[in-house]
């Protein structure tokens, strides 16, 4: 069949592809140490599952309003008021099938051919692909390990052209774990207002912040900033609800109306049952979020300890999320485990999987050649065994 040019150009999600490759090897009977997908290994808290069962029993199994049920929109607004002092009205909320879908909605509503979207690298794998789907051009701006992989106001300013439609910011960041300091955010916000550039602020990891870092929502820097901010978030990471597929945007009313129209045509509504579960997540006790965060914090400490003792790698400590992102380029051209030699991060990941049965994701997927990403959303004993094997692989 003749496929569209758009879809022919589209790359599959590299994180999902890496997980599939690991699964393939697992299916042949090999024990694989899996650190690819960014998804919490915890089960969804029981009170959230119970709310879903109750929703089914109550017959909430039909279409809902395209942008979500009123209870969920209200629960989202209440949480932002309580957590960030931000006043949003339900008319500014669009609930979607996960934050990835929310990002797609924003980009489709704002961008088209000829437009430019500024994306700091390293970036989450789907950002550039979703921008390209709209026909717009991703403008990648490189951030470095020294700055904790944070975009500076100067870099943002220098990347703006008359065609710039949007800045995509991810705080804390996937894949680096970089958490933006408040002063950096404030400076970026100032540029956004002065140059009148909307900012998509992907805050899906906001609850996963570790000692020494803080989180501040981009919309909190005043009314002029809020007018230009689109918050993207969801329940996947904070509540271990990746499979339920609930994300949202908080945006100015005109953009919300545009996305609402779009969503009514492309998907009707997000799953009714998941929406009731998300209400329970947001309105119920937040203790489960803290319990999971503390467990991630323990794993992070362990991972940092192991990374510090690996030969010839470098990294910036992740302040948030559940990823370690490290530079393995000094190992290129050397003899690694099994006598294999590699020339880039993708070859490194392939060799590591084949020789040591450890699955990571190549930095190439995140616009960061030379790096690899390890998700520590898995238990300590798997991390320990995985690091033992990684260390042995590096030592050749
Ligand atoms: N943004 C970032 C930075 C992510 O890492 C992810 C996926 N892990 C998403 C958005 C999408 O999350 P979901 O679609 O599961 O809500
Ligand atoms: N976003 C997660 C990750 O980076 C899940 C996979 C995906 O949606 O790409 O691993």
Coordinates of C-alpha atoms and ligand atoms in Angstrom, one line a residue:
X1 CA 0.0 0.0 0.0
X2 CA 1.2 3.5 -0.7
X3 CA 2.0 5.1 2.7
X4 CA 1.8 8.8 3.3
X5 CA 5.0 10.8 3.2
X6 CA 4.4 11.9 6.7
X7 CA 4.3 8.4 8.1
X8 CA 7.2 7.2 6.0
X9 CA 9.3 10.0 7.6
X10 CA 8.1 9.2 11.1
X11 CA 10.5 7.2 13.3
X12 CA 9.1 4.7 15.8
X13 CA 9.5 5.6 19.5
X14 CA 13.0 4.6 20.4
X15 CA 12.2 3.9 24.0
X16 CA 9.4 1.6 23.0
X17 CA 11.6 0.0 20.3
X18 CA 14.4 -0.6 22.9
X19 CA 11.9 -2.3 25.3
X20 CA 10.6 -4.4 22.4
X21 CA 14.1 -5.6 21.5
X22 CA 14.8 -6.5 25.1
X23 CA 11.5 -8.4 25.3
X24 CA 12.4 -10.3 22.1
X25 CA 15.6 -11.5 23.7
X26 CA 13.7 -12.4 26.8
X27 CA 11.3 -14.5 24.8
X28 CA 14.2 -16.7 23.6
X29 CA 14.7 -17.7 27.3
X30 CA 17.5 -15.2 28.1
X31 CA 17.3 -13.4 31.4
X32 CA 17.4 -9.7 30.5
X33 CA 18.2 -6.8 32.9
X34 CA 15.7 -4.3 31.7
X35 CA 16.3 -0.5 32.2
X36 CA 14.6 0.8 29.1
X37 CA 11.1 2.0 29.6
X38 CA 10.3 5.0 31.8
X39 CA 7.5 3.4 33.8
X40 CA 7.2 2.9 37.5
X41 CA 7.3 -0.8 38.5
X42 CA 4.8 -0.2 41.3
X43 CA 1.2 -1.4 41.1
X44 CA -1.4 1.3 40.9
X45 CA -2.5 2.2 44.5
X46 CA -5.5 0.2 45.6
X47 CA -7.8 3.1 46.2
X48 CA -7.4 4.2 42.6
X49 CA -8.1 0.7 41.3
X50 CA -11.2 0.5 43.6
X51 CA -12.5 3.8 42.1
X52 CA -12.2 2.2 38.6
X53 CA -14.2 -0.9 39.8
X54 CA -16.8 1.4 41.3
X55 CA -17.0 3.4 38.0
X56 CA -17.8 0.2 36.1
X57 CA -20.4 -0.9 38.7
X58 CA -22.0 2.6 38.5
X59 CA -22.3 2.3 34.7
X60 CA -19.7 4.9 33.8
X61 CA -18.8 2.9 30.7
X62 CA -20.0 5.3 28.0
X63 CA -18.6 8.2 26.0
X64 CA -17.9 11.3 28.1
X65 CA -17.4 14.9 27.1
X66 CA -14.6 15.0 24.6
X67 CA -12.3 16.9 26.9
X68 CA -13.1 14.8 30.0
X69 CA -15.6 14.6 32.9
X70 CA -16.3 17.6 34.9
X71 CA -15.2 15.9 38.2
X72 CA -11.8 15.2 36.8
X73 CA -11.3 18.7 35.4
X74 CA -12.3 20.1 38.8
X75 CA -9.9 17.7 40.6
X76 CA -7.1 18.8 38.3
X77 CA -7.8 22.5 39.0
X78 CA -8.0 21.9 42.8
X79 CA -4.7 20.1 42.8
X80 CA -2.9 22.9 40.9
X81 CA -4.4 25.4 43.3
X82 CA -3.4 23.4 46.3
X83 CA 0.1 22.4 45.1
X84 CA 1.1 25.5 43.2
X85 CA -1.3 28.3 44.0
X86 CA -2.3 28.3 40.4
X87 CA -5.9 29.3 39.6
X88 CA -7.2 27.4 36.6
X89 CA -10.9 27.0 35.6
X90 CA -12.2 23.7 34.2
X91 CA -12.7 25.4 30.9
X92 CA -8.9 25.5 30.6
X93 CA -8.4 21.8 31.0
X94 CA -8.3 19.1 28.2
X95 CA -8.0 15.6 29.5
X96 CA -6.4 13.3 26.9
X97 CA -5.1 9.7 26.4
X98 CA -1.9 10.3 28.2
X99 CA 0.5 13.3 28.2
X100 CA 2.0 12.1 24.9
X101 CA -1.4 12.7 23.4
X102 CA -1.7 16.1 25.1
X103 CA 1.6 17.1 23.5
X104 CA 0.4 16.1 20.1
X105 CA -2.8 18.2 20.7
X106 CA -0.8 21.2 21.6
X107 CA 1.6 20.9 18.6
X108 CA -1.2 20.2 16.2
X109 CA -3.2 23.2 17.4
X110 CA -0.2 25.6 17.3
X111 CA 2.2 24.5 14.6
X112 CA 2.4 23.8 10.9
X113 CA 4.7 23.8 7.9
X114 CA 7.2 26.7 8.1
X115 CA 7.0 27.0 11.8
X116 CA 9.9 26.4 14.2
X117 CA 9.7 24.8 17.7
X118 CA 12.7 25.2 20.0
X119 CA 13.6 21.9 21.8
X120 CA 16.5 21.8 24.2
X121 CA 18.6 18.7 23.8
X122 CA 18.7 16.1 25.3
X123 CA 15.0 15.9 24.8
X124 CA 12.4 13.2 25.4
X125 CA 12.3 11.0 22.3
X126 CA 8.8 11.9 21.1
X127 CA 9.3 15.7 21.1
X128 CA 11.0 16.0 17.7
X129 CA 8.9 13.3 16.1
X130 CA 5.6 15.0 17.2
X131 CA 6.8 18.4 16.0
X132 CA 7.7 16.9 12.6
X133 CA 4.3 15.3 12.3
X134 CA 2.8 18.8 12.2
X135 CA 5.2 19.7 9.4
X136 CA 7.0 22.2 11.6
X137 CA 10.8 22.1 12.1
X138 CA 12.4 21.2 15.5
X139 CA 15.2 23.6 16.3
X140 CA 17.5 21.7 18.7
X141 CA 19.5 23.7 21.2
X142 CA 22.2 21.8 22.9
X143 CA 22.5 21.9 26.7
X144 CA 25.5 20.5 28.5
X145 CA 26.3 18.3 31.5
X146 CA 27.9 21.4 33.3
X147 CA 24.6 23.2 33.4
X148 CA 22.8 20.1 34.6
X149 CA 21.3 19.9 31.1
X150 CA 19.3 23.1 31.6
X151 CA 18.6 25.6 28.8
X152 CA 19.7 29.1 29.7
X153 CA 17.8 32.3 28.9
X154 CA 20.6 33.4 26.6
X155 CA 20.3 30.2 24.6
X156 CA 16.6 30.5 24.4
X157 CA 16.8 34.1 23.3
X158 CA 19.4 33.3 20.6
X159 CA 17.3 30.5 19.1
X160 CA 14.2 32.7 18.5
X161 CA 13.4 33.7 14.9
X162 CA 10.3 35.2 13.4
X163 CA 9.2 31.7 12.7
X164 CA 9.4 30.4 16.3
X165 CA 6.0 29.2 17.5
X166 CA 6.9 27.5 20.8
X167 CA 9.5 26.4 23.3
X168 CA 9.2 22.9 24.6
X169 CA 10.5 22.6 28.1
X170 CA 10.6 19.5 30.2
X171 CA 11.2 19.9 33.9
X172 CA 12.3 17.6 35.5
X173 CA 13.7 16.2 32.2
X174 CA 13.5 12.9 30.6
X175 CA 16.2 11.6 29.8
X176 CA 18.6 13.6 31.9
X177 CA 16.7 13.9 35.2
X178 CA 17.7 17.6 35.1
X179 CA 15.6 19.8 37.4
X180 CA 15.6 23.5 36.6
X181 CA 16.7 25.9 39.3
X182 CA 14.0 28.6 40.0
X183 CA 16.3 31.4 38.8
X184 CA 16.8 29.7 35.4
X185 CA 13.1 29.2 35.0
X186 CA 12.4 32.8 35.9
X187 CA 14.9 34.0 33.4
X188 CA 13.4 31.8 30.7
X189 CA 9.9 33.1 31.6
X190 CA 11.1 36.7 31.2
X191 CA 12.3 35.9 27.6
X192 CA 9.1 34.2 26.8
X193 CA 7.1 37.3 27.8
X194 CA 9.5 39.8 26.2
X195 CA 9.6 37.9 22.9
X196 CA 6.0 36.7 23.2
X197 CA 6.8 33.0 22.7
X198 CA 4.5 30.3 24.1
X199 CA 6.0 27.6 26.3
X200 CA 4.9 24.0 26.5
X201 CA 6.0 23.1 30.0
X202 CA 6.0 19.3 30.4
X203 CA 5.8 18.8 34.1
X204 CA 4.9 15.1 34.2
X205 CA 7.8 14.3 36.6
X206 CA 7.0 17.2 39.0
X207 CA 6.3 14.9 42.0
X208 CA 9.6 13.0 41.6
X209 CA 12.1 15.5 42.9
X210 CA 15.1 14.6 45.1
X211 CA 17.1 16.2 47.8
X212 CA 18.9 19.3 46.7
X213 CA 16.4 20.1 43.9
X214 CA 13.1 22.0 43.9
X215 CA 10.2 22.1 41.5
X216 CA 8.4 25.2 40.4
X217 CA 5.7 25.2 37.8
X218 CA 6.4 27.5 34.9
X219 CA 3.0 29.2 35.1
X220 CA 3.8 30.5 38.6
X221 CA 5.9 33.4 37.4
X222 CA 3.0 35.8 37.0
X223 CA 0.0 36.4 34.8
X224 CA 1.9 37.3 31.6
X225 CA 3.9 34.1 31.9
X226 CA 0.7 32.0 32.6
X227 CA -0.9 33.5 29.5
X228 CA 1.8 32.0 27.4
X229 CA 2.2 28.7 29.3
X230 CA 0.7 25.3 28.4
X231 CA 1.2 22.9 31.3
X232 CA 1.3 19.3 30.2
X233 CA 1.1 16.6 32.8
X234 CA -0.7 13.4 33.8
X235 CA -1.1 10.5 36.2
X236 CA 1.4 8.0 34.6
X237 CA 4.5 8.7 36.6
X238 CA 3.3 10.0 40.0
X239 CA 0.6 7.4 40.6
X240 CA 2.1 4.5 38.7
X241 CA -0.7 4.7 36.1
X242 CA 1.1 4.4 32.8
X243 CA -1.5 1.9 31.4
X244 CA -4.5 3.9 32.3
X245 CA -3.6 6.6 29.7
X246 CA -4.7 9.9 31.3
X247 CA -2.9 13.1 30.7
X248 CA -3.9 16.8 30.5
X249 CA -3.2 20.3 29.4
X250 CA -3.8 23.5 31.3
X251 CA -3.8 26.3 28.8
X252 CA -5.3 29.6 27.9
X253 CA -9.0 29.3 26.9
X254 CA -8.6 29.9 23.1
X255 CA -6.0 27.2 22.8
X256 CA -8.1 24.9 25.0
X257 CA -11.1 25.4 22.7
X258 CA -8.9 24.6 19.7
X259 CA -7.6 21.4 21.3
X260 CA -11.1 20.5 22.3
X261 CA -12.3 20.7 18.7
X262 CA -9.3 18.6 17.6
X263 CA -9.8 15.9 20.2
X264 CA -13.6 15.7 19.4
X265 CA -12.6 14.7 15.9
X266 CA -9.6 12.5 16.6
X267 CA -10.6 10.4 19.6
X268 CA -13.8 11.4 21.2
X269 CA -12.8 11.1 24.9
X270 CA -10.2 9.4 27.1
X271 CA -11.3 6.2 28.7
X272 CA -14.3 6.9 31.1
X273 CA -13.2 4.4 33.7
X274 CA -9.6 5.7 33.8
X275 CA -11.0 9.2 34.3
X276 CA -12.8 8.1 37.4
X277 CA -9.6 6.4 38.6
X278 CA -7.7 9.6 38.0
X279 CA -10.2 11.6 40.1
X280 CA -9.4 9.2 43.0
X281 CA -5.7 9.6 42.4
X282 CA -5.9 13.4 42.5
X283 CA -8.4 13.8 45.3
X284 CA -7.3 10.9 47.5
X285 CA -4.4 10.8 50.0
X286 CA -1.1 11.8 48.4
X287 CA 0.8 9.5 50.7
X288 CA 1.3 6.9 48.0
X289 CA 3.1 9.5 45.8
X290 CA 5.5 10.2 48.6
X291 CA 6.1 6.5 49.4
X292 CA 7.0 5.8 45.8
X293 CA 9.2 8.9 45.6
X294 CA 11.1 7.8 48.6
X295 CA 11.7 4.4 47.0
X296 CA 12.9 6.1 43.8
X297 CA 15.2 8.3 46.0
X298 CA 16.8 5.2 47.5
X299 CA 17.3 3.7 44.0
X300 CA 18.8 7.0 42.8
X301 CA 21.3 7.0 45.6
X302 CA 22.3 3.4 44.8
X303 CA 22.6 4.2 41.1
X304 CA 24.7 7.3 41.7
X305 CA 27.0 5.3 43.9
X306 CA 27.5 2.7 41.2
X307 CA 27.9 5.3 38.4
X308 CA 30.7 7.1 40.4
X309 CA 32.7 3.9 40.4
X310 CA 32.2 3.0 36.7
X311 CA 35.4 3.6 34.7
X312 CA 35.5 6.5 32.2
X313 CA 31.9 7.6 32.3
X314 CA 30.6 11.0 33.2
X315 CA 27.1 12.3 34.2
X316 CA 25.2 15.1 35.8
X317 CA 23.3 14.0 38.9
X318 CA 19.5 13.7 38.2
X319 CA 17.5 16.1 40.4
X320 CA 14.3 14.5 39.4
X321 CA 12.4 11.8 37.4
X322 CA 13.9 8.3 37.4
X323 CA 16.6 8.3 34.8
X324 CA 20.4 8.3 34.9
X325 CA 21.9 9.7 31.7
X326 CA 25.6 9.1 31.3
X327 CA 28.4 9.6 28.7
X328 CA 30.0 6.4 27.5
X329 CA 31.9 7.9 24.6
X330 CA 35.3 7.3 26.1
X331 CA 34.6 3.6 25.6
X332 CA 34.2 3.8 21.9
X333 CA 36.9 2.1 19.9
X334 CA 37.9 0.0 22.9
X335 CA 37.5 -3.7 23.5
X336 CA 34.5 -4.2 25.7
X337 CA 32.8 -7.4 27.0
X338 CA 33.1 -10.3 24.6
X339 CA 35.9 -8.5 22.8
X340 CA 33.3 -6.3 21.0
X341 CA 34.3 -2.8 19.8
X342 CA 31.7 -0.1 19.3
X343 CA 31.7 3.3 17.7
X344 CA 28.6 5.0 19.0
X345 CA 26.0 4.8 21.7
X346 CA 23.5 2.8 19.6
X347 CA 26.2 0.1 18.9
X348 CA 27.1 0.3 22.6
X349 CA 23.5 -0.5 23.6
X350 CA 23.2 -3.3 21.1
X351 CA 26.5 -4.9 22.3
X352 CA 25.6 -4.5 25.9
X353 CA 22.3 -6.2 25.3
X354 CA 23.8 -9.0 23.3
X355 CA 26.9 -9.6 25.5
X356 CA 25.7 -8.7 29.0
X357 CA 21.9 -8.9 28.6
X358 CA 21.5 -5.4 30.0
X359 CA 19.0 -3.2 28.2
X360 CA 19.6 0.6 28.1
X361 CA 18.4 3.3 25.6
X362 CA 20.8 5.0 23.3
X363 CA 21.3 8.8 23.7
X364 CA 21.0 9.1 19.9
X365 CA 17.2 8.8 20.5
X366 CA 17.3 11.8 22.7
X367 CA 19.5 14.0 20.5
X368 CA 22.5 13.3 22.7
X369 CA 25.1 11.1 20.9
X370 CA 27.6 9.4 23.2
X371 CA 25.1 9.0 26.0
X372 CA 22.9 6.2 27.2
X373 CA 19.8 6.3 29.4
X374 CA 19.1 4.0 32.3
X375 CA 15.7 4.0 33.9
X376 CA 15.9 3.2 37.6
X377 CA 12.1 2.6 37.9
X378 CA 12.9 -1.0 38.8
X379 CA 13.8 -2.7 42.0
X380 CA 17.2 -2.6 43.8
X381 CA 18.1 -6.2 43.3
X382 CA 17.7 -5.9 39.5
X383 CA 19.7 -2.7 39.5
X384 CA 22.5 -4.3 41.5
X385 CA 22.7 -7.3 39.1
X386 CA 22.5 -5.0 36.1
X387 CA 25.3 -2.7 37.3
X388 CA 27.5 -5.7 38.0
X389 CA 27.1 -6.8 34.5
X390 CA 27.5 -3.3 33.0
X391 CA 30.7 -2.8 35.0
X392 CA 32.1 -6.1 33.8
X393 CA 31.2 -5.2 30.2
X394 CA 33.0 -1.9 30.4
X395 CA 36.1 -3.6 31.8
X396 CA 36.2 -5.9 28.8
Ligands
LIG1 N1 6.5 13.6 28.8 C1 7.6 13.0 29.2 C2 8.8 13.8 29.5 C3 7.6 11.6 29.3 O1 8.8 11.0 29.7 C4 6.5 10.8 29.0 C5 6.5 9.3 29.0 N2 7.2 8.7 29.9 C6 5.4 11.5 28.6 C7 5.4 12.9 28.5 C8 4.1 10.8 28.2 O2 3.5 10.2 29.3 P1 2.1 9.5 29.2 O3 1.6 9.6 27.8 O4 2.2 8.2 29.7 O5 1.2 10.4 30.1
LIG2 N1 8.1 8.0 28.0 C1 8.5 6.8 28.6 C2 10.0 6.6 28.3 O1 10.7 7.6 28.0 C3 7.7 5.6 28.1 C4 7.9 5.2 26.6 C5 7.4 6.2 25.6 O2 6.3 6.7 25.8 O3 8.2 6.6 24.8 O4 10.5 5.5 28.4

